[in-house]
PDB file of C-alpha atoms in Angstrom:
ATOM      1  CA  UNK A 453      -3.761  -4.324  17.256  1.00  0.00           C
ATOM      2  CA  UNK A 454      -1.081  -5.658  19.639  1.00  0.00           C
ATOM      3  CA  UNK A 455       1.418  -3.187  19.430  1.00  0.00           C
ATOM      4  CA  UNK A 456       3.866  -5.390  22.114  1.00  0.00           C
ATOM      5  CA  UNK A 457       3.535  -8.415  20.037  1.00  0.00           C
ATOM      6  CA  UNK A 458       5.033  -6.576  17.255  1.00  0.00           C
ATOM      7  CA  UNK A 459       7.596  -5.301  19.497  1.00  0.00           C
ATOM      8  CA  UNK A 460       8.835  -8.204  20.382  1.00  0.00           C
ATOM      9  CA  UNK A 461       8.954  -9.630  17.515  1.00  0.00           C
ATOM     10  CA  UNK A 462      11.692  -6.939  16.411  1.00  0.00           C
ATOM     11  CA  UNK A 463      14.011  -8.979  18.079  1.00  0.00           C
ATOM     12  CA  UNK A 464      12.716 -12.286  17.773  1.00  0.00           C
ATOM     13  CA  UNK A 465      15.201 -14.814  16.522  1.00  0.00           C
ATOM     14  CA  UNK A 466      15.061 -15.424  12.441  1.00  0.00           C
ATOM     15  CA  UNK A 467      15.755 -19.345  13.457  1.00  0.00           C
ATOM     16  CA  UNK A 468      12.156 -19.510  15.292  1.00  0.00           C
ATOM     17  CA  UNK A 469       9.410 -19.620  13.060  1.00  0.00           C
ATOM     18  CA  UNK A 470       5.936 -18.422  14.286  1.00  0.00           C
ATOM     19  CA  UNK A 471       2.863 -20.225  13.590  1.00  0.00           C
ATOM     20  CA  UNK A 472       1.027 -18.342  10.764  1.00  0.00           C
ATOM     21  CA  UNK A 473      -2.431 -18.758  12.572  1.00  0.00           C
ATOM     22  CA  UNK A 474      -0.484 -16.650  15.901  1.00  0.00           C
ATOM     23  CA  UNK A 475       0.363 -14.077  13.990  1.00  0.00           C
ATOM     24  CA  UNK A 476      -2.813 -13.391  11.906  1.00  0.00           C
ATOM     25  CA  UNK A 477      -4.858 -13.465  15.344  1.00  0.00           C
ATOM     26  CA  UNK A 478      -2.371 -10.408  16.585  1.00  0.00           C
ATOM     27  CA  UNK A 479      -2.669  -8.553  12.934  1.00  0.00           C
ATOM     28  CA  UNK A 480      -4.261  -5.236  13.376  1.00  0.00           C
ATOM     29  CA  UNK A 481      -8.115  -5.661  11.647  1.00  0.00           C
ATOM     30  CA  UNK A 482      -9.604  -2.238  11.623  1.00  0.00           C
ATOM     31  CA  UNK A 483     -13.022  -1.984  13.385  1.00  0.00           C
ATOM     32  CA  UNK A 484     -14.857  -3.127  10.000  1.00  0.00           C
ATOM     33  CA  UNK A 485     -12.403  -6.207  10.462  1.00  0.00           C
ATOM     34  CA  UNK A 486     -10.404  -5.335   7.540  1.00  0.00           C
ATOM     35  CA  UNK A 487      -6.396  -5.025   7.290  1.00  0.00           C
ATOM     36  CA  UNK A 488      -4.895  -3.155   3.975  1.00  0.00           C
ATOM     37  CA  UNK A 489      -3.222  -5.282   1.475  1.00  0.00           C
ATOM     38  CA  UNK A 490      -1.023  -3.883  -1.335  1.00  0.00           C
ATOM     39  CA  UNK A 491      -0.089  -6.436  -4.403  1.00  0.00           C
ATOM     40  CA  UNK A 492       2.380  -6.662  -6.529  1.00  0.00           C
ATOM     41  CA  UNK A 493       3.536  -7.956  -9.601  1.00  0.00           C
ATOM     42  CA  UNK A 494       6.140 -10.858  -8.889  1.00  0.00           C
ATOM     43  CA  UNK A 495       8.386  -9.846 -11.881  1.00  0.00           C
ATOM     44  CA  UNK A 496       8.284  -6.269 -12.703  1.00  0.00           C
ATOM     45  CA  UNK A 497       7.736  -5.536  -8.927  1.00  0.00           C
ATOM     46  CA  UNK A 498       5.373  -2.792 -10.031  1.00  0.00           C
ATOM     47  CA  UNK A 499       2.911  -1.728  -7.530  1.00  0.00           C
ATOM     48  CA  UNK A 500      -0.362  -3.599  -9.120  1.00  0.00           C
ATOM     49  CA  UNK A 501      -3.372  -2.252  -6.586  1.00  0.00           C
ATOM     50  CA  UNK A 502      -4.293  -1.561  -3.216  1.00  0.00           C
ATOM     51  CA  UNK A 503      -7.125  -3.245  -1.298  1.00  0.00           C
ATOM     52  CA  UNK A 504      -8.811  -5.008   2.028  1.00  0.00           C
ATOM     53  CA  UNK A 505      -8.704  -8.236   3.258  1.00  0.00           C
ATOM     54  CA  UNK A 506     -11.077  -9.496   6.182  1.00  0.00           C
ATOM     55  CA  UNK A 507      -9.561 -12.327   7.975  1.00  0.00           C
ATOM     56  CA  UNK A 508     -11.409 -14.840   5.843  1.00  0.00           C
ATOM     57  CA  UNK A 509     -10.348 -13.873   2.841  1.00  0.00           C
ATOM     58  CA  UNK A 510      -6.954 -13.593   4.282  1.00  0.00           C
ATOM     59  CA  UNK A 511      -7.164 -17.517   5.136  1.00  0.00           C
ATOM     60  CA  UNK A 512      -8.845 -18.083   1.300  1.00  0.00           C
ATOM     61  CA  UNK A 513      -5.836 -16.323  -0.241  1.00  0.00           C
ATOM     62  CA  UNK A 514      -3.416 -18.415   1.533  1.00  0.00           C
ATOM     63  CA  UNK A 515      -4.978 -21.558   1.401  1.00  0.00           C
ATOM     64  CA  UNK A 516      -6.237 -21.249  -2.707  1.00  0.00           C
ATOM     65  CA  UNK A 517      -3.751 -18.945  -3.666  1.00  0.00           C
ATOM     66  CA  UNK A 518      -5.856 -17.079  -5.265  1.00  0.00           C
ATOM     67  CA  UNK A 519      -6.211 -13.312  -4.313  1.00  0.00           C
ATOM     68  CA  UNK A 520      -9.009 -13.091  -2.572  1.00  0.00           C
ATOM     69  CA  UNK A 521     -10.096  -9.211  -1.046  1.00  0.00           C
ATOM     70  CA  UNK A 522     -13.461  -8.056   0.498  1.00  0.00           C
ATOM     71  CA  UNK A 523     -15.263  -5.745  -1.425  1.00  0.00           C
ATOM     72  CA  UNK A 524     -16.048  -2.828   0.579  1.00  0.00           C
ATOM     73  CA  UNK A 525     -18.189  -1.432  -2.476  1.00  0.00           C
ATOM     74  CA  UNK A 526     -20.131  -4.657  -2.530  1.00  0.00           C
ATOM     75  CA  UNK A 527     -19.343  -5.763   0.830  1.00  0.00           C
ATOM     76  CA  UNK A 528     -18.625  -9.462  -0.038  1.00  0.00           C
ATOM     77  CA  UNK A 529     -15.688 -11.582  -0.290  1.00  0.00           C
ATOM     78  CA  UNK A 530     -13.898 -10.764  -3.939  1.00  0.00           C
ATOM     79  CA  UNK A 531     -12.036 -13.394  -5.578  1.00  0.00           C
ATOM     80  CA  UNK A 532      -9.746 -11.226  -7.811  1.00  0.00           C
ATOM     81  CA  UNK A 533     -10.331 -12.465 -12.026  1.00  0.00           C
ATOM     82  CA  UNK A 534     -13.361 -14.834 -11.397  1.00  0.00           C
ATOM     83  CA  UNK A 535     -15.341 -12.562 -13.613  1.00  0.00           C
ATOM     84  CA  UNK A 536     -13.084 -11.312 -16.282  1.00  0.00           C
ATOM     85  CA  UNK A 537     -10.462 -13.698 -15.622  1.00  0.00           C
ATOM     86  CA  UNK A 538      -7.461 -11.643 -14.426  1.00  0.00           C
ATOM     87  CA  UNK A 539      -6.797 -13.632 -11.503  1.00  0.00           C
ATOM     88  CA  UNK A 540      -3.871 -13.068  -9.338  1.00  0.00           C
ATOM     89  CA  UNK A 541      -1.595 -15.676  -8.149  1.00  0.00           C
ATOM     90  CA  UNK A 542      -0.117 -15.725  -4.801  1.00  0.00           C
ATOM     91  CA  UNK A 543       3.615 -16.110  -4.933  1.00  0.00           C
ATOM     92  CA  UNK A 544       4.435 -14.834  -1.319  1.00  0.00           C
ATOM     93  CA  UNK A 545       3.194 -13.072   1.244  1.00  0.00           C
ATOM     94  CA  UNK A 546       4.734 -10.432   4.743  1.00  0.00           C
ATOM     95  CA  UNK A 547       2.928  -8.394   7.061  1.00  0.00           C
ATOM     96  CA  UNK A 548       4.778  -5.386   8.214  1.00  0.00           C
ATOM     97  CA  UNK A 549       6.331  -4.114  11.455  1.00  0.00           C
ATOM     98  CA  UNK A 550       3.205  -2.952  13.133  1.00  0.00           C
ATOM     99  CA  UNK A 551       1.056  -6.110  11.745  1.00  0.00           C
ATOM    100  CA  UNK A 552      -1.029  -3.525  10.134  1.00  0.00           C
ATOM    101  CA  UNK A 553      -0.501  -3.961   6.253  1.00  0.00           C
ATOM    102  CA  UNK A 554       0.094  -6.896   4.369  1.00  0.00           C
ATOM    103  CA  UNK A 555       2.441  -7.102   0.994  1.00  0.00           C
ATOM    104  CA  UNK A 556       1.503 -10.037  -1.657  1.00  0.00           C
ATOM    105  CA  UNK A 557       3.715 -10.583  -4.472  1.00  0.00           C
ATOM    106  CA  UNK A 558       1.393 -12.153  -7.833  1.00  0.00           C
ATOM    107  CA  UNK A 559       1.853 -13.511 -10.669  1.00  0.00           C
ATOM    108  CA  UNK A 560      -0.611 -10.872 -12.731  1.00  0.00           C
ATOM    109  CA  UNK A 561      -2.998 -12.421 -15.867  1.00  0.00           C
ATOM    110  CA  UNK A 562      -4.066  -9.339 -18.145  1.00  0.00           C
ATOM    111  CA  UNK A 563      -4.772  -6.705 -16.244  1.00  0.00           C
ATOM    112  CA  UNK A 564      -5.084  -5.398 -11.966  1.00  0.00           C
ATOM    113  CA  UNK A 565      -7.085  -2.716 -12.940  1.00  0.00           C
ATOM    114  CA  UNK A 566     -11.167  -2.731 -13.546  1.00  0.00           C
ATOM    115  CA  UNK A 567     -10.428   0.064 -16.373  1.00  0.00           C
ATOM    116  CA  UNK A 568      -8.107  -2.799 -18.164  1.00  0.00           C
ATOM    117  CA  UNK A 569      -4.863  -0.743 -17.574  1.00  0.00           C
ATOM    118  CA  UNK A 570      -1.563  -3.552 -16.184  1.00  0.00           C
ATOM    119  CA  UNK A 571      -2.284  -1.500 -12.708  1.00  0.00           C
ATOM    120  CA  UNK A 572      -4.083   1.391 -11.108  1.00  0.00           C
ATOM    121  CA  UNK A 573      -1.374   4.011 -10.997  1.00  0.00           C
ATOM    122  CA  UNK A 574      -2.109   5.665 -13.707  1.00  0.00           C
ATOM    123  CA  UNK A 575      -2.994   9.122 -12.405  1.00  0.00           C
ATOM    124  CA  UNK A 576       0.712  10.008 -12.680  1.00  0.00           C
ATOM    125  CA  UNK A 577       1.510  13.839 -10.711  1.00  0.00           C
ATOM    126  CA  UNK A 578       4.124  15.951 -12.685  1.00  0.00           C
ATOM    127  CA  UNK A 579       5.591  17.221  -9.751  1.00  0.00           C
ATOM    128  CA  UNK A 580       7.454  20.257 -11.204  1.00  0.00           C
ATOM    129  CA  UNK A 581       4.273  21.466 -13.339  1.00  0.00           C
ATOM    130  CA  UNK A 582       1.774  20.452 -10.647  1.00  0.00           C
ATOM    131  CA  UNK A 583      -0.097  18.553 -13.334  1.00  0.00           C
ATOM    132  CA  UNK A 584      -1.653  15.276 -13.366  1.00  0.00           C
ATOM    133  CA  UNK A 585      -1.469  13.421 -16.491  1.00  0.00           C
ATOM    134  CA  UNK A 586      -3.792  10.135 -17.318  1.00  0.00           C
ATOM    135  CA  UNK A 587      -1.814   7.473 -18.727  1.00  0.00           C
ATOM    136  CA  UNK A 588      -2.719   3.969 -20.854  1.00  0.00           C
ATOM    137  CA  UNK A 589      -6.370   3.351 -22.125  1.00  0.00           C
ATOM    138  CA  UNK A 590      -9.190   1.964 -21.090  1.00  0.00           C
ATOM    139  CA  UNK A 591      -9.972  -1.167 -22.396  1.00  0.00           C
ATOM    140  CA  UNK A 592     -12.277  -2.361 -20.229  1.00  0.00           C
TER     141      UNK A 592
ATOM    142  CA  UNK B1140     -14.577  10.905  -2.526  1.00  0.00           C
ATOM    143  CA  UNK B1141     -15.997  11.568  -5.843  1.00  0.00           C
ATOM    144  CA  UNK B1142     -16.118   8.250  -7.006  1.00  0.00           C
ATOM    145  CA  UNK B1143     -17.933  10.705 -10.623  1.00  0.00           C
ATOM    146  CA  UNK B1144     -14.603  12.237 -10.867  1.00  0.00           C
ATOM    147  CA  UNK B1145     -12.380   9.333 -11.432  1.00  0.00           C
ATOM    148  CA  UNK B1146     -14.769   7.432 -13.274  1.00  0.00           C
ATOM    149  CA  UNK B1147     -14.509  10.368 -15.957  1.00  0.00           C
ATOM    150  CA  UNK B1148     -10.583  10.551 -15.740  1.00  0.00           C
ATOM    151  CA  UNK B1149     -10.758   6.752 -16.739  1.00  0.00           C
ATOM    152  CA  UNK B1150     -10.643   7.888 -20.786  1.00  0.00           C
ATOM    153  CA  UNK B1151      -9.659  11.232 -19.906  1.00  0.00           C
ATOM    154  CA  UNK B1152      -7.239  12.351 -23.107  1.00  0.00           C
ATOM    155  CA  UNK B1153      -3.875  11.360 -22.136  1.00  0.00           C
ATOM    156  CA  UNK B1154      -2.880  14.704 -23.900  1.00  0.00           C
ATOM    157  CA  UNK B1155      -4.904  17.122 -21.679  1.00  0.00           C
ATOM    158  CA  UNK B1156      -3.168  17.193 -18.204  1.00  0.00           C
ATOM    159  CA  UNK B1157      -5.053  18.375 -15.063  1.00  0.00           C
ATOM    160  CA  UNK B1158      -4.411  20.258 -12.701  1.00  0.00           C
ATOM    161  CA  UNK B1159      -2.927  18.940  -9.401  1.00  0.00           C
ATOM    162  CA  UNK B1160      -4.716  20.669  -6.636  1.00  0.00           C
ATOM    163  CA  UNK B1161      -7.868  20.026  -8.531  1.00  0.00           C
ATOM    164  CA  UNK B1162      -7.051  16.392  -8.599  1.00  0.00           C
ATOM    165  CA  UNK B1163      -5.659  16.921  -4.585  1.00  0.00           C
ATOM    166  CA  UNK B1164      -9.261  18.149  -4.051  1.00  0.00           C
ATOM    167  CA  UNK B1165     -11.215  14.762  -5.529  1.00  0.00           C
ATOM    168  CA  UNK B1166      -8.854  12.697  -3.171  1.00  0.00           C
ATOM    169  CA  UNK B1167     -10.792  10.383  -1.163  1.00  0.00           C
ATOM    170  CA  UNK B1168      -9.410  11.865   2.569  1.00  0.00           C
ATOM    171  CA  UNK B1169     -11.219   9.540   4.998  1.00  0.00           C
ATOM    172  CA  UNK B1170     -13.414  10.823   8.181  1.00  0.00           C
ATOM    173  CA  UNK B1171     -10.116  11.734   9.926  1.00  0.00           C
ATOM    174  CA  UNK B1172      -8.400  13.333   6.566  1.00  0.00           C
ATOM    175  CA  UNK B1173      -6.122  11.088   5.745  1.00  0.00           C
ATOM    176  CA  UNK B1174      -5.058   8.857   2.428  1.00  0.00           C
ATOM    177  CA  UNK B1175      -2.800   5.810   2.552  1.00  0.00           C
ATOM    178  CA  UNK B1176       0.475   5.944   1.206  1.00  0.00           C
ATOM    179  CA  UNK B1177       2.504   3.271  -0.294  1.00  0.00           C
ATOM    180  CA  UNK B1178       6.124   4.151  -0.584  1.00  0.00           C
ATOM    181  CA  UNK B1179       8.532   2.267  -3.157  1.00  0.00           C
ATOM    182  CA  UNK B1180      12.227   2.372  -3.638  1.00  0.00           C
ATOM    183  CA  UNK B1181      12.809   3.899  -7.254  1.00  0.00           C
ATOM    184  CA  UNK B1182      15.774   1.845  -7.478  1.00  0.00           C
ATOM    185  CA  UNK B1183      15.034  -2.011  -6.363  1.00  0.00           C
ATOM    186  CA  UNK B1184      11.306  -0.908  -6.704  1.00  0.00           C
ATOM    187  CA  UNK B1185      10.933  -3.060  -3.192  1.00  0.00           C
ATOM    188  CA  UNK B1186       7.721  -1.802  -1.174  1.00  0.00           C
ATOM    189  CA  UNK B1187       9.495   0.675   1.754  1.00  0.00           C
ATOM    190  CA  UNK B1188       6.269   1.590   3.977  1.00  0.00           C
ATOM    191  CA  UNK B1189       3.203   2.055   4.383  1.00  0.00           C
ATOM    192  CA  UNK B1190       1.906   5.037   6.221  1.00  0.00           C
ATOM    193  CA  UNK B1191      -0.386   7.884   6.104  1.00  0.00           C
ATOM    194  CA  UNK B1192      -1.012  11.363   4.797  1.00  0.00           C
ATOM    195  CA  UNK B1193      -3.003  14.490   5.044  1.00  0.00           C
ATOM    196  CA  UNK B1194      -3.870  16.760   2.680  1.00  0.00           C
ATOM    197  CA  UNK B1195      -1.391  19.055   4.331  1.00  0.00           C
ATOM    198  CA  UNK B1196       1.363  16.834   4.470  1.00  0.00           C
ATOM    199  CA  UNK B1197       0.770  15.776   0.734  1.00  0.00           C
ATOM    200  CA  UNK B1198       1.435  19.382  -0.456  1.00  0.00           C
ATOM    201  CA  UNK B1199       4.640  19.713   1.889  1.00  0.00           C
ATOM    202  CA  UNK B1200       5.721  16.427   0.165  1.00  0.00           C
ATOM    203  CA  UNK B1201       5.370  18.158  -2.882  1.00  0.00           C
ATOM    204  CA  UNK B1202       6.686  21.287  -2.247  1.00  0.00           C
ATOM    205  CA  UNK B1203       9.961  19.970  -0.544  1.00  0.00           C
ATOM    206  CA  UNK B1204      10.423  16.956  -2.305  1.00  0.00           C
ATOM    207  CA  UNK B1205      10.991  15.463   1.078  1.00  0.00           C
ATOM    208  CA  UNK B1206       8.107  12.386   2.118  1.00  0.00           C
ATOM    209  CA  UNK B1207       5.872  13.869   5.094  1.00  0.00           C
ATOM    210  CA  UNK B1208       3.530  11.694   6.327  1.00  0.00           C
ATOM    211  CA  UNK B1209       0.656  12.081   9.336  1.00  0.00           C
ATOM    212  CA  UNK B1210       1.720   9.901  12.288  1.00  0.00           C
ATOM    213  CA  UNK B1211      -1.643   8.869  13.619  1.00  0.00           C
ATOM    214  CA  UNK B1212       0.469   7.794  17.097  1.00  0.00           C
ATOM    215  CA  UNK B1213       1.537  11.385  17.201  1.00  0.00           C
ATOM    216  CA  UNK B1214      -1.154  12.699  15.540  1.00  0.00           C
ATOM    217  CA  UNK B1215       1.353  15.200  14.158  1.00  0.00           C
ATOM    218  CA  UNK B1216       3.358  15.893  11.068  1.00  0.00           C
ATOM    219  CA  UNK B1217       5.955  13.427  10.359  1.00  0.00           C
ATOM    220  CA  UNK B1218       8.871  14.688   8.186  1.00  0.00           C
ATOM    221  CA  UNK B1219      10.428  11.223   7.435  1.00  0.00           C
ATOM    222  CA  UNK B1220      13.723  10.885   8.674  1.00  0.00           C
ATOM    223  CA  UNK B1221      13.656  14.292  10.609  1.00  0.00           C
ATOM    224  CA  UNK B1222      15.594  12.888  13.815  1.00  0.00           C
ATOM    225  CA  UNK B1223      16.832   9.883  12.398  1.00  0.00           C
ATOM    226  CA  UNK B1224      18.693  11.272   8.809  1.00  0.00           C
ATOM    227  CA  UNK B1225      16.687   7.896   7.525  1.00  0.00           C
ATOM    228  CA  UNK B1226      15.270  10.742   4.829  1.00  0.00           C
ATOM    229  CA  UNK B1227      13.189   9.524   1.932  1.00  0.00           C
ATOM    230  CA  UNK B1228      13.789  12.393  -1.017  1.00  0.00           C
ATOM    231  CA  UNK B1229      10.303  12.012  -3.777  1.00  0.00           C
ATOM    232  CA  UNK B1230      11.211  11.156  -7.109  1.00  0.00           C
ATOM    233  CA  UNK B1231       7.358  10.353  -8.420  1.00  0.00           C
ATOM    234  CA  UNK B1232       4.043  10.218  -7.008  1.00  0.00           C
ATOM    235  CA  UNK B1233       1.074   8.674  -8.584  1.00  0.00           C
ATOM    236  CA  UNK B1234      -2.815   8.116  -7.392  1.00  0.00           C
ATOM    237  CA  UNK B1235      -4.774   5.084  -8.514  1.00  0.00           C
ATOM    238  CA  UNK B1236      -7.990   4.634 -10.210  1.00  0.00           C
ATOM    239  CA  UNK B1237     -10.568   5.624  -7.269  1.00  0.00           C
ATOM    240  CA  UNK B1238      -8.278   8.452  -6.118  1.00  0.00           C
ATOM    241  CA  UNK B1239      -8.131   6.878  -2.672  1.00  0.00           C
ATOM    242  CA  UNK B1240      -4.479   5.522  -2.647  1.00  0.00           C
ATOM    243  CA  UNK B1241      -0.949   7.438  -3.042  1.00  0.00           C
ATOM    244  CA  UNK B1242       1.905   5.654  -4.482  1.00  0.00           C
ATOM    245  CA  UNK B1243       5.297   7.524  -4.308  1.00  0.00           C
ATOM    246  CA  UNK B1244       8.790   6.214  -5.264  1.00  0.00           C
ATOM    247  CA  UNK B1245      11.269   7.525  -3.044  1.00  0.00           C
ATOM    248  CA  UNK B1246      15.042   7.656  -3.123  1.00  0.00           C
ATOM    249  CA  UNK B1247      15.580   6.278   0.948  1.00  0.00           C
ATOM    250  CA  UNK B1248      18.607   6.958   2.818  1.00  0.00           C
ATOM    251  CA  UNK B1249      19.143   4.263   5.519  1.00  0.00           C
ATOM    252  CA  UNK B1250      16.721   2.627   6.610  1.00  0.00           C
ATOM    253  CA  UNK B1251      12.519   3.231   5.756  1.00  0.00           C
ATOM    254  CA  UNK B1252      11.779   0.637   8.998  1.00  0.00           C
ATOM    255  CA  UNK B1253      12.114   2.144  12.642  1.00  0.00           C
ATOM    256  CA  UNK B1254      13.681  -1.105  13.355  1.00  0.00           C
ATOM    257  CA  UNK B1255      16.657  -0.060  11.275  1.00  0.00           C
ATOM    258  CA  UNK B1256      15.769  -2.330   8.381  1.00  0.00           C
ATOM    259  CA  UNK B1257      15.446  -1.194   5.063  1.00  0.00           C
ATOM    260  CA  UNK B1258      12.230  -1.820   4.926  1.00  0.00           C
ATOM    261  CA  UNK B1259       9.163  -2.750   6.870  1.00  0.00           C
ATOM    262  CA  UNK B1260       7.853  -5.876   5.644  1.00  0.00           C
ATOM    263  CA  UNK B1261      10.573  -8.527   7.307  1.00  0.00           C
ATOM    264  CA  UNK B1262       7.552 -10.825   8.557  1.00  0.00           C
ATOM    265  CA  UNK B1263       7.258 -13.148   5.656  1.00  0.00           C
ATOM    266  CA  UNK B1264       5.314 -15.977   5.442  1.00  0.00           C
ATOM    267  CA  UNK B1265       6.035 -19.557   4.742  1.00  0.00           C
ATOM    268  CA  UNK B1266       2.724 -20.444   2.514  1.00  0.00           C
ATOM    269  CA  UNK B1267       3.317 -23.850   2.429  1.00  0.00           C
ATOM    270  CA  UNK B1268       4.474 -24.569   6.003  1.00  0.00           C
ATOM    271  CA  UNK B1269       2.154 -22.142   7.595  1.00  0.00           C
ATOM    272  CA  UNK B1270       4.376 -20.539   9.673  1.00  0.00           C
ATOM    273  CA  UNK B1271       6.158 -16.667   9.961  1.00  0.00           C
ATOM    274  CA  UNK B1272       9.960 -16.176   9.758  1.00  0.00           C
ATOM    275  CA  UNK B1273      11.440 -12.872  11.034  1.00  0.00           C
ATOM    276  CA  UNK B1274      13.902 -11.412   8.729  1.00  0.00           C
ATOM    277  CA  UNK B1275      16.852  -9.032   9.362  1.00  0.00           C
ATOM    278  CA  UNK B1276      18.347  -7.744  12.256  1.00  0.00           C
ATOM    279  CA  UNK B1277      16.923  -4.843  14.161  1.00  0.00           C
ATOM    280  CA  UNK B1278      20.044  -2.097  14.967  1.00  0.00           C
ATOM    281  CA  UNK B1279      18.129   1.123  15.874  1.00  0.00           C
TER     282      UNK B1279
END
C-alpha cells in the first residue's frame, strides 16, 4: 500500500477526477494480492456479505458489472449467482481512506448468502445476555 | 476457524441461543489474532469503517459498549474516539455465516474518518467514466 498517495488525496480537490486505473494500481492488495470488499444492498443498505477481490476480478466487476470475488476456498475467480443465480449487480463502487477496503452497493437477486438467508449476518450477539441467537432458515 | 462449527449453526434452532464466548471461541482470528470489522451507522445504516479487532478488544467492545478496535499501525488497543471524542457507542453486533467477519452498528459521534468525514469511503468511483472523485472536505 501507498500510504502517501492516500494522504494526499485527503486534500485533493473534489473538481479533479483521478483516473480509475491510478488509483487501483496504489490500492493496498494484501500479499495473496487480494483487497477486502464489503457489499451491500442498494435499497435496504443492509450489509449483504464480506469478501476478496484480486485485481482481476476487481477490473471484471467494473467492467461486467457483475460481482465478481476470488474464492479463497476454491482459489479461482467467483462470479457471484452464476450457479444458483443470485447474481449481484453493481450499482456503485468507493475505496476507503487508506485504499485498503472497497464498498459496492448491489442490486441483490434472492439471496447473498450460500445458506439461502437475504445476507450472512445472521449470527446476531444479544449483547446484554451474552447470547448468540441464529436467525432465518436455511433454504439452501 | 472451525469452518464444522458454523456449518452446524446454519439450521441451528432459532429458539436455542448459544452462548457468546463459546461462539467468541469458533471465531476465525487470523495468524496475527485478528477479525475484520465492518462498522454501520444504526441510523442512515451508511458503512462507517472498516478496521480490525482482537479477541481482546471484542470483549472490551462488549463489555463497555464503546467500539475498540486493534490498530495494526499501533499495534495497540484502539478505543475509538479516545483522543478525538469521535466515539462510536455499540448498539448491535452480529457475525456472518463462516464466523470470520464482525458487523456492528454503532451510534457515531462526529466523525468515523480520521479525515474528519463522517465516514471513510469518500473515494467513489465513476463506473462509467472510469475515473475517481474525492468527496468531502477533510477538517481534522
Amino acid at each position: 500500500m501507498n500510504r502517501s498517495y492516500f494522504k494526499k488525496l485527503e486534500t485533493h480537490d473534489n473538481n479533479l477526477p483521478l483516473e480509475l486505473t491510478t488509483v487501483i494500481d496504489q490500492l493496498a492488495f494484501n500479499e495473496k494480492g487480494l483487497i477486502p470488499v464489503i457489499t451491500q444492498d442498494a435499497i435496504s443498505k443492509n450489509v449483504l456479505m464480506f469478501a476478496w477481490m484480486s485485481k482481476e476480478s476487481l477490473y471484471l466487476t467494473i467492467q461486467t458489472k457483475h460481482m465478481t470475488y476470488w474464492s479463497r476456498s476454491r482459489n479461482c475467480l467467483w462470479v457471484k449467482g452464476k450457479s444458483s443465480g443470485h447474481t449481484q449487480s453493481l450499482t456503485s463502487m468507493a475505496f476507503d481512506c487508506d485504499g485498503d477496503v472497497i464498498l459496492c452497493q448491489v442490486e441483490q437477486v434472492g439471496a447473498a448468502c450460500h445458506t439461502g438467508r437475504r445476507d450472512c449476518f445472521y449470527l446476531n450477539v444479544d449483547l446484554d445476555k451474552s447470547k448468540v441467537t441464529v436467525t432465518g432458515q436455511a433454504t439452501l
